[in-house]
PDB file of C-alpha atoms in Angstrom:
ATOM      1  CA  ILE A 397       0.000   0.000   0.000  1.00 76.00           C
ATOM      2  CA  GLN A 398       2.835   2.383   0.885  1.00 74.00           C
ATOM      3  CA  ASP A 399       4.599   1.588  -2.411  1.00 84.00           C
ATOM      4  CA  TYR A 400       1.405   2.354  -4.292  1.00 83.00           C
ATOM      5  CA  LEU A 401       0.858   5.624  -2.423  1.00 79.00           C
ATOM      6  CA  ALA A 402       4.488   6.706  -2.989  1.00 86.00           C
ATOM      7  CA  ALA A 403       4.383   5.843  -6.702  1.00 91.00           C
ATOM      8  CA  SER A 404       1.054   7.673  -7.059  1.00 86.00           C
ATOM      9  CA  GLU A 405       2.513  10.794  -5.448  1.00 86.00           C
ATOM     10  CA  TYR A 406       5.519  10.687  -7.769  1.00 93.00           C
ATOM     11  CA  VAL A 407       3.389  10.381 -10.901  1.00 93.00           C
ATOM     12  CA  ASP A 408       0.970  13.089  -9.695  1.00 89.00           C
ATOM     13  CA  ALA A 409       3.944  15.434  -9.176  1.00 92.00           C
ATOM     14  CA  ALA A 410       5.304  14.558 -12.615  1.00 94.00           C
ATOM     15  CA  ILE A 411       1.940  15.257 -14.239  1.00 92.00           C
ATOM     16  CA  ALA A 412       1.665  18.611 -12.456  1.00 91.00           C
ATOM     17  CA  ALA A 413       5.181  19.618 -13.561  1.00 94.00           C
ATOM     18  CA  GLU A 414       4.888  18.457 -17.177  1.00 92.00           C
ATOM     19  CA  ALA A 415       4.223  21.119 -19.834  1.00 91.00           C
ATOM     20  CA  SER A 416       4.037  18.799 -22.849  1.00 92.00           C
ATOM     21  CA  GLU A 417       0.520  17.458 -23.461  1.00 91.00           C
ATOM     22  CA  ALA A 418       1.914  14.342 -25.172  1.00 92.00           C
ATOM     23  CA  LYS A 419       4.140  13.525 -22.189  1.00 93.00           C
ATOM     24  CA  LYS A 420       1.316  14.345 -19.771  1.00 92.00           C
ATOM     25  CA  LYS A 421      -0.902  11.862 -21.597  1.00 92.00           C
ATOM     26  CA  SER A 422       1.806   9.213 -21.268  1.00 94.00           C
ATOM     27  CA  LEU A 423       2.108   9.916 -17.546  1.00 94.00           C
ATOM     28  CA  LEU A 424      -1.662   9.590 -17.115  1.00 91.00           C
ATOM     29  CA  GLY A 425      -1.361   6.157 -18.740  1.00 93.00           C
ATOM     30  CA  ILE A 426       1.322   5.254 -16.199  1.00 94.00           C
ATOM     31  CA  LYS A 427      -0.957   6.428 -13.399  1.00 90.00           C
ATOM     32  CA  ASP A 428      -3.797   4.241 -14.708  1.00 88.00           C
ATOM     33  CA  ASN A 429      -1.402   1.274 -14.892  1.00 91.00           C
ATOM     34  CA  LEU A 430      -0.351   1.848 -11.280  1.00 90.00           C
ATOM     35  CA  VAL A 431      -3.985   1.662 -10.237  1.00 84.00           C
ATOM     36  CA  ALA A 432      -4.481  -1.520 -12.264  1.00 84.00           C
ATOM     37  CA  LEU A 433      -1.364  -3.140 -10.756  1.00 88.00           C
ATOM     38  CA  PHE A 434      -2.520  -2.263  -7.255  1.00 83.00           C
ATOM     39  CA  VAL A 435      -6.086  -3.476  -7.817  1.00 78.00           C
ATOM     40  CA  ASN A 436      -4.805  -6.795  -9.209  1.00 82.00           C
ATOM     41  CA  SER A 437      -2.165  -7.270  -6.499  1.00 83.00           C
ATOM     42  CA  GLY A 438      -4.516  -8.832  -3.987  1.00 78.00           C
ATOM     43  CA  THR A 439      -3.641  -6.092  -1.487  1.00 76.00           C
ATOM     44  CA  ALA A 440      -6.593  -4.010  -2.572  1.00 77.00           C
ATOM     45  CA  ASP A 441      -9.387  -5.181  -0.296  1.00 86.00           C
ATOM     46  CA  CYS A 442     -12.192  -2.815   0.684  1.00 90.00           C
ATOM     47  CA  GLU A 443     -10.583  -1.904   3.998  1.00 89.00           C
ATOM     48  CA  SER A 444      -7.278  -0.883   2.393  1.00 86.00           C
ATOM     49  CA  LEU A 445      -9.053   1.009  -0.396  1.00 87.00           C
ATOM     50  CA  GLN A 446     -11.092   2.868   2.209  1.00 92.00           C
ATOM     51  CA  SER A 447      -7.939   3.848   4.126  1.00 89.00           C
ATOM     52  CA  ILE A 448      -6.364   5.147   0.904  1.00 86.00           C
ATOM     53  CA  TYR A 449      -9.300   6.870  -0.749  1.00 90.00           C
ATOM     54  CA  GLY A 450     -11.319   7.998   2.279  1.00 93.00           C
ATOM     55  CA  PRO A 451      -9.131  11.059   3.083  1.00 92.00           C
ATOM     56  CA  LYS A 452      -8.430  11.737  -0.608  1.00 91.00           C
ATOM     57  CA  VAL A 453     -12.132  11.889  -1.467  1.00 95.00           C
ATOM     58  CA  GLU A 454     -12.587  14.627   1.127  1.00 93.00           C
ATOM     59  CA  ALA A 455      -9.576  16.502  -0.236  1.00 94.00           C
ATOM     60  CA  ASN A 456     -10.804  16.183  -3.840  1.00 94.00           C
ATOM     61  CA  GLN A 457     -14.536  16.668  -3.362  1.00 94.00           C
ATOM     62  CA  THR A 458     -14.709  19.235  -6.203  1.00 95.00           C
ATOM     63  CA  ASP A 459     -12.529  17.220  -8.629  1.00 94.00           C
ATOM     64  CA  LEU A 460     -15.077  15.317 -10.718  1.00 93.00           C
ATOM     65  CA  ALA A 461     -12.498  13.334 -12.708  1.00 87.00           C
ATOM     66  CA  TYR A 462     -10.865  12.095  -9.509  1.00 89.00           C
ATOM     67  CA  LEU A 463     -14.197  11.233  -7.892  1.00 93.00           C
ATOM     68  CA  LYS A 464     -15.248   9.229 -10.946  1.00 89.00           C
ATOM     69  CA  LYS A 465     -12.023   7.211 -10.778  1.00 85.00           C
ATOM     70  CA  VAL A 466     -12.629   6.404  -7.111  1.00 89.00           C
ATOM     71  CA  ILE A 467     -16.190   5.352  -7.908  1.00 90.00           C
ATOM     72  CA  ASP A 468     -15.001   3.110 -10.745  1.00 82.00           C
ATOM     73  CA  ILE A 469     -12.252   1.467  -8.671  1.00 83.00           C
ATOM     74  CA  MET A 470     -14.474   0.893  -5.630  1.00 87.00           C
ATOM     75  CA  LYS A 471     -17.208  -0.497  -7.847  1.00 84.00           C
ATOM     76  CA  MET A 472     -14.770  -2.779  -9.682  1.00 78.00           C
ATOM     77  CA  MET A 473     -13.576  -4.154  -6.328  1.00 83.00           C
ATOM     78  CA  ARG A 474     -17.189  -4.589  -5.094  1.00 85.00           C
ATOM     79  CA  CYS A 475     -16.645  -2.053  -2.317  1.00 90.00           C
ATOM     80  CA  THR A 476     -19.908  -0.157  -2.841  1.00 88.00           C
ATOM     81  CA  GLU A 477     -20.675  -0.228   0.894  1.00 88.00           C
ATOM     82  CA  SER A 478     -17.425   1.587   1.726  1.00 92.00           C
ATOM     83  CA  GLU A 479     -17.697   5.172   2.915  1.00 93.00           C
ATOM     84  CA  ALA A 480     -15.214   6.344   0.260  1.00 94.00           C
ATOM     85  CA  TYR A 481     -17.488   5.044  -2.517  1.00 93.00           C
ATOM     86  CA  LEU A 482     -20.579   6.568  -0.926  1.00 93.00           C
ATOM     87  CA  GLN A 483     -18.962   9.961  -0.322  1.00 94.00           C
ATOM     88  CA  ALA A 484     -17.350  10.061  -3.769  1.00 94.00           C
ATOM     89  CA  SER A 485     -20.765   9.345  -5.293  1.00 93.00           C
ATOM     90  CA  PHE A 486     -22.381  12.082  -3.207  1.00 94.00           C
ATOM     91  CA  TYR A 487     -19.792  14.712  -4.187  1.00 95.00           C
ATOM     92  CA  ALA A 488     -19.855  13.621  -7.843  1.00 95.00           C
ATOM     93  CA  TYR A 489     -23.652  13.815  -7.867  1.00 94.00           C
ATOM     94  CA  LYS A 490     -23.539  17.384  -6.557  1.00 94.00           C
ATOM     95  CA  ILE A 491     -21.238  18.373  -9.431  1.00 96.00           C
ATOM     96  CA  GLU A 492     -22.793  16.315 -12.214  1.00 94.00           C
ATOM     97  CA  PRO A 493     -25.762  13.996 -11.641  1.00 94.00           C
ATOM     98  CA  THR A 494     -25.061  10.704 -13.434  1.00 93.00           C
ATOM     99  CA  ALA A 495     -26.584   7.243 -13.168  1.00 94.00           C
ATOM    100  CA  GLU A 496     -23.601   5.879 -11.204  1.00 90.00           C
ATOM    101  CA  ALA A 497     -23.424   8.879  -8.857  1.00 93.00           C
ATOM    102  CA  ALA A 498     -27.183   8.666  -8.191  1.00 95.00           C
ATOM    103  CA  THR A 499     -26.786   4.937  -7.484  1.00 94.00           C
ATOM    104  CA  GLY A 500     -24.071   5.698  -4.932  1.00 92.00           C
ATOM    105  CA  CYS A 501     -26.354   8.258  -3.284  1.00 94.00           C
ATOM    106  CA  ALA A 502     -29.107   5.639  -3.176  1.00 95.00           C
ATOM    107  CA  TYR A 503     -26.813   3.209  -1.339  1.00 92.00           C
ATOM    108  CA  GLN A 504     -25.761   5.977   1.040  1.00 92.00           C
ATOM    109  CA  ALA A 505     -29.408   6.792   1.838  1.00 95.00           C
ATOM    110  CA  PHE A 506     -30.157   3.093   2.360  1.00 95.00           C
ATOM    111  CA  LYS A 507     -27.175   2.744   4.712  1.00 91.00           C
ATOM    112  CA  LYS A 508     -28.643   5.594   6.769  1.00 92.00           C
ATOM    113  CA  GLY A 509     -32.030   3.848   6.840  1.00 94.00           C
ATOM    114  CA  ASP A 510     -33.726   6.416   4.587  1.00 96.00           C
ATOM    115  CA  ILE A 511     -35.659   4.052   2.301  1.00 97.00           C
ATOM    116  CA  ASP A 512     -37.705   6.758   0.552  1.00 96.00           C
ATOM    117  CA  SER A 513     -34.615   8.748  -0.426  1.00 96.00           C
ATOM    118  CA  ALA A 514     -32.843   5.581  -1.561  1.00 97.00           C
ATOM    119  CA  VAL A 515     -35.724   4.730  -3.908  1.00 98.00           C
ATOM    120  CA  LYS A 516     -35.857   8.327  -5.146  1.00 97.00           C
ATOM    121  CA  PHE A 517     -32.153   8.188  -6.064  1.00 97.00           C
ATOM    122  CA  PHE A 518     -32.602   4.787  -7.734  1.00 97.00           C
ATOM    123  CA  ASP A 519     -35.440   6.288  -9.792  1.00 98.00           C
ATOM    124  CA  GLU A 520     -33.122   9.083 -10.875  1.00 97.00           C
ATOM    125  CA  ALA A 521     -30.361   6.583 -11.681  1.00 97.00           C
ATOM    126  CA  ILE A 522     -32.784   4.603 -13.868  1.00 97.00           C
ATOM    127  CA  ASN A 523     -33.803   7.783 -15.703  1.00 97.00           C
ATOM    128  CA  LEU A 524     -30.188   8.867 -16.227  1.00 96.00           C
ATOM    129  CA  GLU A 525     -29.001   5.439 -17.381  1.00 96.00           C
ATOM    130  CA  THR A 526     -29.098   4.695 -21.115  1.00 95.00           C
ATOM    131  CA  ASP A 527     -28.336   0.957 -21.049  1.00 95.00           C
ATOM    132  CA  ASN A 528     -31.432  -1.179 -20.367  1.00 97.00           C
ATOM    133  CA  ILE A 529     -29.438  -3.968 -18.701  1.00 96.00           C
ATOM    134  CA  LYS A 530     -28.019  -1.460 -16.190  1.00 95.00           C
ATOM    135  CA  LYS A 531     -31.442   0.168 -15.798  1.00 97.00           C
ATOM    136  CA  ALA A 532     -32.816  -3.253 -14.865  1.00 98.00           C
ATOM    137  CA  GLU A 533     -30.063  -3.757 -12.271  1.00 97.00           C
ATOM    138  CA  LYS A 534     -30.911  -0.420 -10.663  1.00 97.00           C
ATOM    139  CA  ALA A 535     -34.631  -1.243 -10.627  1.00 98.00           C
ATOM    140  CA  TYR A 536     -33.817  -4.565  -8.960  1.00 98.00           C
ATOM    141  CA  ALA A 537     -31.649  -2.784  -6.378  1.00 97.00           C
ATOM    142  CA  ALA A 538     -34.610  -0.499  -5.572  1.00 98.00           C
ATOM    143  CA  ALA A 539     -36.803  -3.592  -5.195  1.00 98.00           C
ATOM    144  CA  ALA A 540     -34.311  -5.162  -2.780  1.00 97.00           C
ATOM    145  CA  VAL A 541     -34.241  -1.973  -0.691  1.00 97.00           C
ATOM    146  CA  LEU A 542     -38.050  -1.899  -0.535  1.00 98.00           C
ATOM    147  CA  ALA A 543     -38.167  -5.602   0.339  1.00 97.00           C
ATOM    148  CA  SER A 544     -35.801  -4.996   3.261  1.00 96.00           C
ATOM    149  CA  ALA A 545     -38.344  -2.481   4.579  1.00 96.00           C
ATOM    150  CA  LYS A 546     -41.210  -5.014   4.104  1.00 96.00           C
ATOM    151  CA  LYS A 547     -42.785  -2.813   1.405  1.00 97.00           C
ATOM    152  CA  LEU A 548     -43.741  -5.915  -0.523  1.00 97.00           C
ATOM    153  CA  SER A 549     -46.121  -4.575  -3.161  1.00 97.00           C
ATOM    154  CA  GLN A 550     -43.789  -1.699  -4.071  1.00 98.00           C
ATOM    155  CA  ALA A 551     -40.850  -4.107  -4.219  1.00 98.00           C
ATOM    156  CA  ARG A 552     -42.759  -6.292  -6.690  1.00 98.00           C
ATOM    157  CA  THR A 553     -43.491  -3.236  -8.864  1.00 98.00           C
ATOM    158  CA  TYR A 554     -39.751  -2.543  -9.180  1.00 98.00           C
ATOM    159  CA  CYS A 555     -39.051  -6.224  -9.880  1.00 98.00           C
ATOM    160  CA  GLN A 556     -41.594  -6.068 -12.697  1.00 98.00           C
ATOM    161  CA  LYS A 557     -39.901  -2.905 -13.984  1.00 98.00           C
ATOM    162  CA  ALA A 558     -36.557  -4.730 -13.978  1.00 98.00           C
ATOM    163  CA  ILE A 559     -38.059  -7.661 -15.897  1.00 98.00           C
ATOM    164  CA  GLY A 560     -39.613  -5.249 -18.400  1.00 98.00           C
ATOM    165  CA  LEU A 561     -36.170  -3.781 -19.036  1.00 98.00           C
ATOM    166  CA  ASN A 562     -34.394  -7.148 -19.244  1.00 97.00           C
ATOM    167  CA  GLU A 563     -36.605 -10.162 -19.887  1.00 96.00           C
ATOM    168  CA  ASN A 564     -33.700 -12.566 -19.265  1.00 97.00           C
ATOM    169  CA  TYR A 565     -33.067 -11.351 -15.716  1.00 98.00           C
ATOM    170  CA  GLY A 566     -33.732 -14.116 -13.200  1.00 98.00           C
ATOM    171  CA  ALA A 567     -33.023 -12.292  -9.928  1.00 98.00           C
ATOM    172  CA  PRO A 568     -36.258 -10.215  -9.926  1.00 98.00           C
ATOM    173  CA  TYR A 569     -38.346 -13.398 -10.322  1.00 98.00           C
ATOM    174  CA  ILE A 570     -36.546 -14.927  -7.344  1.00 98.00           C
ATOM    175  CA  LEU A 571     -37.161 -11.807  -5.290  1.00 98.00           C
ATOM    176  CA  ILE A 572     -40.885 -11.840  -6.179  1.00 98.00           C
ATOM    177  CA  ALA A 573     -41.017 -15.497  -5.107  1.00 98.00           C
ATOM    178  CA  ASN A 574     -39.465 -14.596  -1.757  1.00 98.00           C
ATOM    179  CA  LEU A 575     -41.850 -11.649  -1.358  1.00 98.00           C
ATOM    180  CA  TYR A 576     -44.824 -13.982  -1.821  1.00 98.00           C
ATOM    181  CA  ALA A 577     -43.320 -16.448   0.651  1.00 97.00           C
ATOM    182  CA  MET A 578     -42.975 -13.629   3.191  1.00 96.00           C
ATOM    183  CA  SER A 579     -46.722 -12.959   3.012  1.00 96.00           C
ATOM    184  CA  PRO A 580     -48.581 -16.233   2.296  1.00 97.00           C
ATOM    185  CA  ASN A 581     -51.710 -15.644   4.381  1.00 97.00           C
ATOM    186  CA  TRP A 582     -54.749 -14.254   2.579  1.00 97.00           C
ATOM    187  CA  SER A 583     -57.550 -16.623   3.650  1.00 96.00           C
ATOM    188  CA  GLY A 584     -59.091 -17.989   6.820  1.00 94.00           C
ATOM    189  CA  GLU A 585     -58.363 -21.483   5.483  1.00 96.00           C
ATOM    190  CA  SER A 586     -54.852 -22.744   6.178  1.00 96.00           C
ATOM    191  CA  ALA A 587     -54.852 -25.010   3.109  1.00 96.00           C
ATOM    192  CA  LEU A 588     -55.686 -22.080   0.823  1.00 97.00           C
ATOM    193  CA  ASN A 589     -52.919 -19.986   2.345  1.00 97.00           C
ATOM    194  CA  LYS A 590     -50.503 -22.803   1.518  1.00 97.00           C
ATOM    195  CA  CYS A 591     -51.534 -22.490  -2.145  1.00 97.00           C
ATOM    196  CA  THR A 592     -49.515 -19.255  -2.166  1.00 98.00           C
ATOM    197  CA  TYR A 593     -46.452 -21.489  -2.430  1.00 98.00           C
ATOM    198  CA  PHE A 594     -47.627 -22.722  -5.842  1.00 98.00           C
ATOM    199  CA  ALA A 595     -47.344 -19.090  -7.018  1.00 98.00           C
ATOM    200  CA  VAL A 596     -43.927 -18.887  -5.326  1.00 98.00           C
ATOM    201  CA  ILE A 597     -42.743 -21.952  -7.245  1.00 98.00           C
ATOM    202  CA  ASP A 598     -44.157 -20.516 -10.504  1.00 98.00           C
ATOM    203  CA  LYS A 599     -41.819 -17.522 -10.163  1.00 98.00           C
ATOM    204  CA  LEU A 600     -38.821 -19.703  -9.332  1.00 98.00           C
ATOM    205  CA  GLN A 601     -39.476 -21.928 -12.337  1.00 98.00           C
ATOM    206  CA  ARG A 602     -39.715 -18.830 -14.507  1.00 98.00           C
ATOM    207  CA  ALA A 603     -36.448 -17.462 -13.067  1.00 98.00           C
ATOM    208  CA  LYS A 604     -34.399 -20.470 -14.135  1.00 97.00           C
ATOM    209  CA  GLN A 605     -36.227 -20.669 -17.457  1.00 97.00           C
ATOM    210  CA  VAL A 606     -35.202 -17.137 -18.500  1.00 97.00           C
ATOM    211  CA  ASP A 607     -31.824 -17.067 -16.741  1.00 97.00           C
ATOM    212  CA  PRO A 608     -29.877 -20.353 -16.360  1.00 96.00           C
ATOM    213  CA  SER A 609     -27.297 -18.577 -14.179  1.00 96.00           C
ATOM    214  CA  VAL A 610     -29.783 -18.543 -11.272  1.00 97.00           C
ATOM    215  CA  ALA A 611     -30.903 -22.178 -11.708  1.00 97.00           C
ATOM    216  CA  GLU A 612     -28.972 -23.466  -8.689  1.00 97.00           C
ATOM    217  CA  GLU A 613     -30.456 -20.871  -6.336  1.00 97.00           C
ATOM    218  CA  ALA A 614     -33.940 -21.309  -7.821  1.00 98.00           C
ATOM    219  CA  ASN A 615     -33.806 -25.112  -7.443  1.00 97.00           C
ATOM    220  CA  LYS A 616     -32.688 -24.802  -3.832  1.00 97.00           C
ATOM    221  CA  LEU A 617     -35.637 -22.519  -3.059  1.00 98.00           C
ATOM    222  CA  ILE A 618     -38.071 -24.749  -4.955  1.00 97.00           C
ATOM    223  CA  GLY A 619     -36.936 -27.625  -2.746  1.00 97.00           C
ATOM    224  CA  ARG A 620     -37.475 -25.507   0.363  1.00 96.00           C
ATOM    225  CA  TYR A 621     -40.867 -24.054  -0.563  1.00 97.00           C
ATOM    226  CA  SER A 622     -42.300 -27.278  -1.998  1.00 96.00           C
ATOM    227  CA  GLY A 623     -42.526 -28.535   1.573  1.00 95.00           C
ATOM    228  CA  HIS A 624     -45.041 -25.781   2.396  1.00 96.00           C
ATOM    229  CA  THR A 625     -47.638 -26.637  -0.279  1.00 96.00           C
ATOM    230  CA  PRO A 626     -51.000 -28.070   0.914  1.00 96.00           C
ATOM    231  CA  GLN A 627     -52.034 -31.717   1.135  1.00 94.00           C
ATOM    232  CA  ALA A 628     -54.408 -32.925  -1.604  1.00 94.00           C
ATOM    233  CA  LYS A 629     -56.914 -34.207   0.969  1.00 93.00           C
ATOM    234  CA  ASP A 630     -57.128 -30.795   2.677  1.00 94.00           C
ATOM    235  CA  LEU A 631     -57.856 -29.074  -0.639  1.00 95.00           C
ATOM    236  CA  PHE A 632     -60.382 -31.761  -1.617  1.00 94.00           C
ATOM    237  CA  MET A 633     -62.424 -30.871   1.464  1.00 92.00           C
ATOM    238  CA  LEU A 634     -62.555 -27.291   0.142  1.00 94.00           C
ATOM    239  CA  GLY A 635     -63.630 -28.342  -3.356  1.00 94.00           C
ATOM    240  CA  TYR A 636     -60.225 -28.119  -5.066  1.00 95.00           C
ATOM    241  CA  LYS A 637     -58.192 -30.815  -6.822  1.00 94.00           C
ATOM    242  CA  GLN A 638     -54.956 -31.147  -8.760  1.00 94.00           C
ATOM    243  CA  GLY A 639     -55.014 -29.153 -11.999  1.00 96.00           C
ATOM    244  CA  ASP A 640     -57.556 -26.596 -10.764  1.00 97.00           C
ATOM    245  CA  ARG A 641     -56.741 -22.918 -11.092  1.00 97.00           C
ATOM    246  CA  ILE A 642     -56.865 -20.791  -7.939  1.00 97.00           C
ATOM    247  CA  THR A 643     -56.402 -17.056  -7.475  1.00 97.00           C
ATOM    248  CA  ILE A 644     -54.234 -16.074  -4.536  1.00 98.00           C
ATOM    249  CA  GLY A 645     -55.930 -13.197  -2.735  1.00 96.00           C
ATOM    250  CA  GLY A 646     -54.584 -10.202  -0.863  1.00 96.00           C
ATOM    251  CA  TRP A 647     -51.933  -7.982  -2.440  1.00 97.00           C
ATOM    252  CA  ILE A 648     -50.574 -10.891  -4.526  1.00 98.00           C
ATOM    253  CA  GLY A 649     -53.644 -11.315  -6.743  1.00 97.00           C
ATOM    254  CA  GLU A 650     -52.115 -13.973  -9.026  1.00 96.00           C
ATOM    255  CA  THR A 651     -53.704 -17.114 -10.440  1.00 97.00           C
ATOM    256  CA  THR A 652     -51.791 -20.386 -10.169  1.00 97.00           C
ATOM    257  CA  THR A 653     -52.345 -24.094 -10.765  1.00 97.00           C
ATOM    258  CA  ILE A 654     -52.769 -26.644  -7.967  1.00 96.00           C
ATOM    259  CA  ARG A 655     -50.390 -29.580  -8.325  1.00 92.00           C
TER     260      ARG A 655
END
């Protein structure tokens, strides 16, 4: 870490002292390579990146180019919960609202427990983003935030938005399945409440159908939730049998097949 910091200071000083634009460009390439070497060294965990970039973010809070580099590095290293990433995003957003900066602000709001502000920033990030795949990821992130606050119906709405933006995205289907499983009771009859798990399994089956990368997780959950479905004899007493269609009541409002 000290070697990286020393080398960075040397190259920063060289850039500041260089009058030739061609040589300055070459030095900037060296600086980028130093970052790449450090990131790939194995030394660059989130804690060490925070210790390096935390103070520098505060010192460079009006330098948009620097803030964007911090955001990119922290994101690349999956350190989006680090304070340096959150603060860099906040300062960058104040200078120039972008999709990535708004996303960082959303995570910062969520970390503070401000769910409404987090969703508002995710909405802005979705609007600022031009790539539908990334839009879908931001919509899913908003859904996850809402789910954590038990705002189930709103969370489903954002999952559906994510699916609308990327039809091959399995994670939102899995989240909807878990949302349904969190709130299975809609009837006074226990056996009918257990039918909610048929709708849960529908979503999990759909998840692995559209996105093979989530098949392992979906299969694990199918195995878990299959144990909560009702007994045939209990449904028979209520006038239902295998193959019948049933509408799950309450906020879910989906029709599924008894099996």
